[in-house]
PDB file of C-alpha atoms in Angstrom:
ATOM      1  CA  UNK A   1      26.801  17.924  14.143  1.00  0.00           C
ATOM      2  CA  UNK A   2      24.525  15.283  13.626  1.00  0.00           C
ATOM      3  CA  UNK A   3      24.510  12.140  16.239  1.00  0.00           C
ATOM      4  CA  UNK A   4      27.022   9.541  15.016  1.00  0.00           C
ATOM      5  CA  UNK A   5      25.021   6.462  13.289  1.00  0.00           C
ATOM      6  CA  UNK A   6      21.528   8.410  12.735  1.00  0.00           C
ATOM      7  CA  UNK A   7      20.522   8.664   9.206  1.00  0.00           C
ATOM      8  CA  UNK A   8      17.448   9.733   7.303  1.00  0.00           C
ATOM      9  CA  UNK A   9      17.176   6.233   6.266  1.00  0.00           C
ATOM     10  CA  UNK A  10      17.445   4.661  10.085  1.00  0.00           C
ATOM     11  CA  UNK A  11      15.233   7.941  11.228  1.00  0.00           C
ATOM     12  CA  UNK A  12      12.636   6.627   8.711  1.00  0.00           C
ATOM     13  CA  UNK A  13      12.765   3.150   9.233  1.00  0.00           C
ATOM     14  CA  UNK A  14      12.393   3.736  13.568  1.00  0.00           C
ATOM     15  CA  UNK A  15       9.149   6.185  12.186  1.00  0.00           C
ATOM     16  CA  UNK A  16       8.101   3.378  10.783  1.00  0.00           C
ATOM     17  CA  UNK A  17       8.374   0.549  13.271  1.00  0.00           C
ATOM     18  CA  UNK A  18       6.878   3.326  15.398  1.00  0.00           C
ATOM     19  CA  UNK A  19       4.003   3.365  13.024  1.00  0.00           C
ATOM     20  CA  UNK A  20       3.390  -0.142  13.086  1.00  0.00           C
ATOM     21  CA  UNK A  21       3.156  -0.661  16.909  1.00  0.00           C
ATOM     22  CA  UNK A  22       1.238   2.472  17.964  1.00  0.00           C
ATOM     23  CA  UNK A  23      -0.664   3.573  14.625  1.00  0.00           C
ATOM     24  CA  UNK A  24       0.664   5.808  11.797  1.00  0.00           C
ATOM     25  CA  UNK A  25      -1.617   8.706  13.273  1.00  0.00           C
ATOM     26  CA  UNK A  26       0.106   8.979  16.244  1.00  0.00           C
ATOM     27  CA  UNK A  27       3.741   9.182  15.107  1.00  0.00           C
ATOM     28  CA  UNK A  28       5.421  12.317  16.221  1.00  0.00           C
ATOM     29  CA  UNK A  29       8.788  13.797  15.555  1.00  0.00           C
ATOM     30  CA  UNK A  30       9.410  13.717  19.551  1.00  0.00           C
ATOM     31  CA  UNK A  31       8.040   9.759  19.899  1.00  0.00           C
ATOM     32  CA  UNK A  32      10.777   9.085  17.210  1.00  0.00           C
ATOM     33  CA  UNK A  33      13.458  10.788  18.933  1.00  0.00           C
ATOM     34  CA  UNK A  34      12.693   9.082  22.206  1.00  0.00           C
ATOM     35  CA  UNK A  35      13.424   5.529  20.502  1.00  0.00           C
ATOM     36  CA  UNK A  36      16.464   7.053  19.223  1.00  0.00           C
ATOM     37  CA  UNK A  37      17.442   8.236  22.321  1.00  0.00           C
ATOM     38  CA  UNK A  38      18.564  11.659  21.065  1.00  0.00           C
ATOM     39  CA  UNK A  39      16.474  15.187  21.581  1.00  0.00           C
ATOM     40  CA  UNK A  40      14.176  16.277  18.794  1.00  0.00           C
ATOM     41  CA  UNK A  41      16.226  18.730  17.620  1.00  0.00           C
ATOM     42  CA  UNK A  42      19.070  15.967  16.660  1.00  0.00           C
ATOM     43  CA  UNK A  43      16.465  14.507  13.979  1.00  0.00           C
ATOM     44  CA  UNK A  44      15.868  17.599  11.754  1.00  0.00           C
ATOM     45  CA  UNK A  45      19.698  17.397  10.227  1.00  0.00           C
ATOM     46  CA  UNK A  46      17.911  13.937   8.634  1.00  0.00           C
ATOM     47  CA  UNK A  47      14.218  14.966   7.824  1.00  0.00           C
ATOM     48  CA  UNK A  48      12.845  18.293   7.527  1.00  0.00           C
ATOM     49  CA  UNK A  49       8.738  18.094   9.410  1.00  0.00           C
ATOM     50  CA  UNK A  50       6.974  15.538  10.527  1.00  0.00           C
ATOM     51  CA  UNK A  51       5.223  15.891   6.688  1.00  0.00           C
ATOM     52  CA  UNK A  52       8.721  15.311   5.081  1.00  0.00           C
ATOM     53  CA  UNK A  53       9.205  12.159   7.850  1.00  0.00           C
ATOM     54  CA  UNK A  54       5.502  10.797   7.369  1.00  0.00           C
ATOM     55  CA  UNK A  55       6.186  11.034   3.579  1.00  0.00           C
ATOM     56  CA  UNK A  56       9.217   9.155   3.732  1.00  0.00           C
ATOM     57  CA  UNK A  57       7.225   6.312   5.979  1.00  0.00           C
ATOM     58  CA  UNK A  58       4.711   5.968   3.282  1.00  0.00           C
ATOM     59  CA  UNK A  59       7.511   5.787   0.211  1.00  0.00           C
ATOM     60  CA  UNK A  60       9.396   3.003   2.593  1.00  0.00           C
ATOM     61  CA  UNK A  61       5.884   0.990   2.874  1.00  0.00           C
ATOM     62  CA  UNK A  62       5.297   1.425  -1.205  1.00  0.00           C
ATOM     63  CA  UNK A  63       8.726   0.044  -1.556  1.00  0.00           C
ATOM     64  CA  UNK A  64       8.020  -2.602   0.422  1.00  0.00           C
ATOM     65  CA  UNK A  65       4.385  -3.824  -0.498  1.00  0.00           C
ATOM     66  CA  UNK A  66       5.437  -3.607  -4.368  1.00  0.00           C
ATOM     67  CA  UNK A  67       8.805  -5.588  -3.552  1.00  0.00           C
ATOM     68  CA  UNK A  68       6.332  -8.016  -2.002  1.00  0.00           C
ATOM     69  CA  UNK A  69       3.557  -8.470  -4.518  1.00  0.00           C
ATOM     70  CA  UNK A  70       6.651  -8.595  -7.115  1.00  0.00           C
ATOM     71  CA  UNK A  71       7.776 -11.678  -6.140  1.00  0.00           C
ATOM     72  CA  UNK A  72       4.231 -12.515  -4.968  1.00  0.00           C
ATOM     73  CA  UNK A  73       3.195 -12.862  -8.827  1.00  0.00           C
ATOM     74  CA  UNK A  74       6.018 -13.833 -10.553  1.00  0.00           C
ATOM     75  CA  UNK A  75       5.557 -16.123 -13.267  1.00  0.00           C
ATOM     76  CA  UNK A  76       1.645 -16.145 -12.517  1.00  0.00           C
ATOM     77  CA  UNK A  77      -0.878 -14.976 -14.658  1.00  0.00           C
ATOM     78  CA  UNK A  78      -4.830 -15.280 -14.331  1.00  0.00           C
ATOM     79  CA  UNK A  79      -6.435 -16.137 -11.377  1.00  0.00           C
ATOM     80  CA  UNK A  80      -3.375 -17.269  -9.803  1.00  0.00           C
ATOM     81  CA  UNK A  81      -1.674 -13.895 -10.721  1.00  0.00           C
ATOM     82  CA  UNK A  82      -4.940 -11.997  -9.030  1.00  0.00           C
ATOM     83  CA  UNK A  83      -5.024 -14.407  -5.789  1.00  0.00           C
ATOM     84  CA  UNK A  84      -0.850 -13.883  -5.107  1.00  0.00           C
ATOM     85  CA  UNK A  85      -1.227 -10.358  -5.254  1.00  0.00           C
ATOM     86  CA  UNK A  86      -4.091 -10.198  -3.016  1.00  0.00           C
ATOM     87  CA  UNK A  87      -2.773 -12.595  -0.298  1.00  0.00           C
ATOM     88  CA  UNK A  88       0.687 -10.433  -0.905  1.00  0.00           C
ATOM     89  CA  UNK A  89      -1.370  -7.052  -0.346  1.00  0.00           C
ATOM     90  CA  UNK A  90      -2.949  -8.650   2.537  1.00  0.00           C
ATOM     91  CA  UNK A  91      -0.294  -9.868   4.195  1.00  0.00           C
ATOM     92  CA  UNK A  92       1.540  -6.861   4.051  1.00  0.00           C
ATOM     93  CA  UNK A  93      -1.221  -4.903   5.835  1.00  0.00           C
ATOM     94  CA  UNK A  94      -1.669  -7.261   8.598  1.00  0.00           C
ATOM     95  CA  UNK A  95       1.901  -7.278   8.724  1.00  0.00           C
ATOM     96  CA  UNK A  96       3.102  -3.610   8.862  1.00  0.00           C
ATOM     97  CA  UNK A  97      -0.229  -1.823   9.801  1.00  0.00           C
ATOM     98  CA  UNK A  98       1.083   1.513  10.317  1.00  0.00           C
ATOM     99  CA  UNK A  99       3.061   1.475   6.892  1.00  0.00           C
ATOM    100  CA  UNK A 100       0.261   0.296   5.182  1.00  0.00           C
ATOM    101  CA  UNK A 101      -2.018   3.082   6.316  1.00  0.00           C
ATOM    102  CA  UNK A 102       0.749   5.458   5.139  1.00  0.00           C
ATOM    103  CA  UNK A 103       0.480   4.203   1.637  1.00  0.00           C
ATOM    104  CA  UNK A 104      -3.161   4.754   1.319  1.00  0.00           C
ATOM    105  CA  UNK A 105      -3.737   8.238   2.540  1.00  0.00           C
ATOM    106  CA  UNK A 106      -3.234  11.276   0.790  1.00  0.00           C
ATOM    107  CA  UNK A 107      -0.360  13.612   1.361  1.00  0.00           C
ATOM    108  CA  UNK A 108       2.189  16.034  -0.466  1.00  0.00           C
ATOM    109  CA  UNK A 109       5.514  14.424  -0.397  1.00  0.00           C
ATOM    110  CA  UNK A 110       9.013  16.098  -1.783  1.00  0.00           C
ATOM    111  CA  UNK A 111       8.679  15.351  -5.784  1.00  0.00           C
ATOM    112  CA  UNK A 112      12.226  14.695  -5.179  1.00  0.00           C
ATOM    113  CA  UNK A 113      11.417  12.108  -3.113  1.00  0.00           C
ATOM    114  CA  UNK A 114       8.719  10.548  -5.248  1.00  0.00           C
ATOM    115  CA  UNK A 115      10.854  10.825  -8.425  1.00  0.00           C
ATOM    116  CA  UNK A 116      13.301   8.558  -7.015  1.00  0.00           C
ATOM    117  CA  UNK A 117      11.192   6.250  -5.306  1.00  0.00           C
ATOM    118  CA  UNK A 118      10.315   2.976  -7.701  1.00  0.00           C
ATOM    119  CA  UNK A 119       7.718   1.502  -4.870  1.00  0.00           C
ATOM    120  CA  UNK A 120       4.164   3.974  -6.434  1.00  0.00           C
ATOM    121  CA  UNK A 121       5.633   3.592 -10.111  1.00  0.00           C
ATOM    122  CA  UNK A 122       6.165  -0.214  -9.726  1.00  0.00           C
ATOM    123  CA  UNK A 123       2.937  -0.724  -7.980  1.00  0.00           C
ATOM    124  CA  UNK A 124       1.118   0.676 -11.011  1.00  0.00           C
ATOM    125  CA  UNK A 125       3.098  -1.625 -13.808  1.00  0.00           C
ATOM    126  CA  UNK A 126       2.680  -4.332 -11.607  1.00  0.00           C
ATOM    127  CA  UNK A 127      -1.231  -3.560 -11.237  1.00  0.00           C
ATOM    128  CA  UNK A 128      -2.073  -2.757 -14.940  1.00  0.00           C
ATOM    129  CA  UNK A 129       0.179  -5.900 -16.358  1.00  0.00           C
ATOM    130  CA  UNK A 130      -1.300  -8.587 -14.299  1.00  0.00           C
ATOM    131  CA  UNK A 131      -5.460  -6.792 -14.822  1.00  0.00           C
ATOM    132  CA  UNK A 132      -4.070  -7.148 -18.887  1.00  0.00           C
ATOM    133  CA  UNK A 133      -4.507 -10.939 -18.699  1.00  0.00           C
ATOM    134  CA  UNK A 134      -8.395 -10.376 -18.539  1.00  0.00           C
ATOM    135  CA  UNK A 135      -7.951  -8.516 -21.927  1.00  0.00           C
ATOM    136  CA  UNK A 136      -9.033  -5.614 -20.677  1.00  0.00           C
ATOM    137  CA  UNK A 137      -9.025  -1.934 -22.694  1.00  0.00           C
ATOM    138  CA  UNK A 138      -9.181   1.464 -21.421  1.00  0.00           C
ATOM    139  CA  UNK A 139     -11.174   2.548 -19.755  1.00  0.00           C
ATOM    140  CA  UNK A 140     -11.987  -0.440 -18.966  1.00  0.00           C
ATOM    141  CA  UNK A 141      -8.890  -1.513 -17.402  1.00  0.00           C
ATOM    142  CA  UNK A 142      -8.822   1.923 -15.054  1.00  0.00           C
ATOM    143  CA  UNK A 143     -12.206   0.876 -13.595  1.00  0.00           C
ATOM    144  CA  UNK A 144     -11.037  -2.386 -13.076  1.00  0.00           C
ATOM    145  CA  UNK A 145      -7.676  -1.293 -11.318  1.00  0.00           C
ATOM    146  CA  UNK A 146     -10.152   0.954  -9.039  1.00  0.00           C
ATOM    147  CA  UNK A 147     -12.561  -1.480  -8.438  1.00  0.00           C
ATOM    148  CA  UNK A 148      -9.141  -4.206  -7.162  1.00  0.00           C
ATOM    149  CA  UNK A 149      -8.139  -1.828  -4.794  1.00  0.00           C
ATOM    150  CA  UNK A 150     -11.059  -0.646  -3.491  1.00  0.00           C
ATOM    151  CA  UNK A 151     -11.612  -4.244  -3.060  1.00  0.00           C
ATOM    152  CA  UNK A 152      -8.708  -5.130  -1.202  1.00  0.00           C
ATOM    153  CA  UNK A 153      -8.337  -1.850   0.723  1.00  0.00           C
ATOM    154  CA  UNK A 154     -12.046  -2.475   1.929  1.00  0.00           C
ATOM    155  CA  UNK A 155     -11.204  -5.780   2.998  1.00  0.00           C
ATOM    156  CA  UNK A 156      -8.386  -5.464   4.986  1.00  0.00           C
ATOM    157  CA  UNK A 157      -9.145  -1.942   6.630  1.00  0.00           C
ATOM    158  CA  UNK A 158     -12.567  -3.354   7.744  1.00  0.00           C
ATOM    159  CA  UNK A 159     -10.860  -6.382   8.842  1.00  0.00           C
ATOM    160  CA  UNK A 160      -7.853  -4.257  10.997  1.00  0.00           C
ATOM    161  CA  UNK A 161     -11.112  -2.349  12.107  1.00  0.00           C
ATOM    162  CA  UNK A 162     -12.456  -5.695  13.740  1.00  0.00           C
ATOM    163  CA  UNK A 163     -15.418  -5.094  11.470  1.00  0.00           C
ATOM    164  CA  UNK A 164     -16.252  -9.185  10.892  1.00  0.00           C
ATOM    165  CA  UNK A 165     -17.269 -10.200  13.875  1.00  0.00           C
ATOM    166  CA  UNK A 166     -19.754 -12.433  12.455  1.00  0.00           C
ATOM    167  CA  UNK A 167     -18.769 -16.418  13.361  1.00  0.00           C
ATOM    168  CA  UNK A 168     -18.006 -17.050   9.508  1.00  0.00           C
ATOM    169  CA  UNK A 169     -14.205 -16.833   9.371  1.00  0.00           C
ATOM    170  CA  UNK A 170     -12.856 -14.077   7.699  1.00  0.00           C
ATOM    171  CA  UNK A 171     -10.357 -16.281   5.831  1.00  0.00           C
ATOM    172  CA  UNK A 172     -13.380 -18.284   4.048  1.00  0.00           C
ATOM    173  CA  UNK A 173     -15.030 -14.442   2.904  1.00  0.00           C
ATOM    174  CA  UNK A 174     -12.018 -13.853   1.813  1.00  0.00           C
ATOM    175  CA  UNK A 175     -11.132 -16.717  -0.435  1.00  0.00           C
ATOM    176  CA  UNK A 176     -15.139 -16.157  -1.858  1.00  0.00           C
ATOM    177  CA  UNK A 177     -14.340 -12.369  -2.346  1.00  0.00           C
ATOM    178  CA  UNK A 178     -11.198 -13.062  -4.909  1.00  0.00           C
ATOM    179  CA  UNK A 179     -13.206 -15.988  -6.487  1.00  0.00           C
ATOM    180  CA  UNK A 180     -15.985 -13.171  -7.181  1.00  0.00           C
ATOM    181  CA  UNK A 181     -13.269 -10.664  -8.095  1.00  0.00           C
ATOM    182  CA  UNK A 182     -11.923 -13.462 -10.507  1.00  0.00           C
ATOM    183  CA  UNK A 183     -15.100 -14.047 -12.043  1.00  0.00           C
ATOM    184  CA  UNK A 184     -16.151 -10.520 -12.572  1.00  0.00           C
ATOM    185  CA  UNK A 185     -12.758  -9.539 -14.352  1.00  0.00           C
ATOM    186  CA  UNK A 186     -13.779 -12.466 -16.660  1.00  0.00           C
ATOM    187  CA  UNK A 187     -16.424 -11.657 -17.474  1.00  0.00           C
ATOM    188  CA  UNK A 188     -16.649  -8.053 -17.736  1.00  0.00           C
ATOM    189  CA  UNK A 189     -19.943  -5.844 -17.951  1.00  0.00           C
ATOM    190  CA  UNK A 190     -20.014  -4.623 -21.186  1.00  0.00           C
ATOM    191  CA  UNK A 191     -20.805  -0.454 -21.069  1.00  0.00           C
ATOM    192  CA  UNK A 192     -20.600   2.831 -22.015  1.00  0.00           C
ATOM    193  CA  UNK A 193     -16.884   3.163 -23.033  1.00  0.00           C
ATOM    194  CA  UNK A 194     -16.759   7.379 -22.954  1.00  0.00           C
ATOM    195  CA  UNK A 195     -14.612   8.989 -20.322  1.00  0.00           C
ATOM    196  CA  UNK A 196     -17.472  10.764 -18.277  1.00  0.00           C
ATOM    197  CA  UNK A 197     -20.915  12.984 -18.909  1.00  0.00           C
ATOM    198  CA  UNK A 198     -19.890  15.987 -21.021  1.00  0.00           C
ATOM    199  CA  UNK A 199     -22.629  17.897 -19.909  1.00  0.00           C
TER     200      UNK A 199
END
């Protein structure tokens, strides 16, 4: 019988506190029962692996970061939309490290699990509708989505990294980076519009 008061949903959110403090790398089915206080065995009526936990981590932090850059943007469009949501995305990964890690790395999680989860879905809508101000058309708006992220994701995992060490504040590259991002989004290099070489 399964310890009173555990739950997949209290397993999952101890993974991920776990995952914050120590590093999403290093979060282990027998770390997570020693927080518990229970024996490893007591955690696998709630999650089936480590995989199925991990995956569940990374949903949670989705959830979480969209909720955040929802509420982040509302009402804002332009520039102001573009700045929210990076300062929300930001924030979020200084904020819960290990959770934000779990978002960006590639894993198979239960399409079960996916289907229900609104956090990946949301985070698209809310991606695409705010880029949509810049009157933007595929495939233009795709490259523009991929060049955001890899933006922000560059930023702040350099940043967690300790990778500006230079005396400029990171703040004031920061603030210069979104103005760039701003400017390039208006003012969009006009190309070759096919989806890829067909040779």
């Amino acid at each position: 019988m399964a310890r009173m008061g555990l739950t997949t949903e209290r397993v999952t959110l101890v993974g991920a506190e776990l995952a914050d403090e120590v590093g999403f790398e290093h979060v282990t089915m027998s770390a997570v029962a020693r927080r518990l206080g229970v024996k490893d065995a007591s955690l696998y009526a709630h999650v089936r692996s480590l995989d199925d936990l991990r995956g569940r981590i990374a949903l949670l932090g989705a959830d979480e970061k969209t909720i955040r850059i929802a509420e982040a943007t509302a009402g804002r469009a332009g520039r102001d939309a573009l700045v929210a949501y990076a300062n929300a995305w930001r924030g979020y990964a200084h904020d819960h490290p290990g959770r934000y890690t779990a978002t960006q790395l590639p894993m198979e999680i239960d399409p079960e699990l996916v289907a229900r989860a609104s956090g990946p879905r949301r985070a698209i809508e809310l991606t695409y509708s705010m880029l949509r101000a810049y009157e933007l058309v595929e495939p233009d708006l795709t490259d523009a989505v991929r060049l955001m992220r890899s933006t922000l994701h560059g930023f702040v995992s350099l940043e967690a990294a300790g990778g500006f060490a230079h005396a400029r504040p990171a703040e004031a590259t920061w603030l210069r980076c979104l103005d760039a991002l701003h400017t390039l989004l208006e003012h969009w290099p006009a190309g070759d519009t096919s989806e890829g070489d067909p040779a």
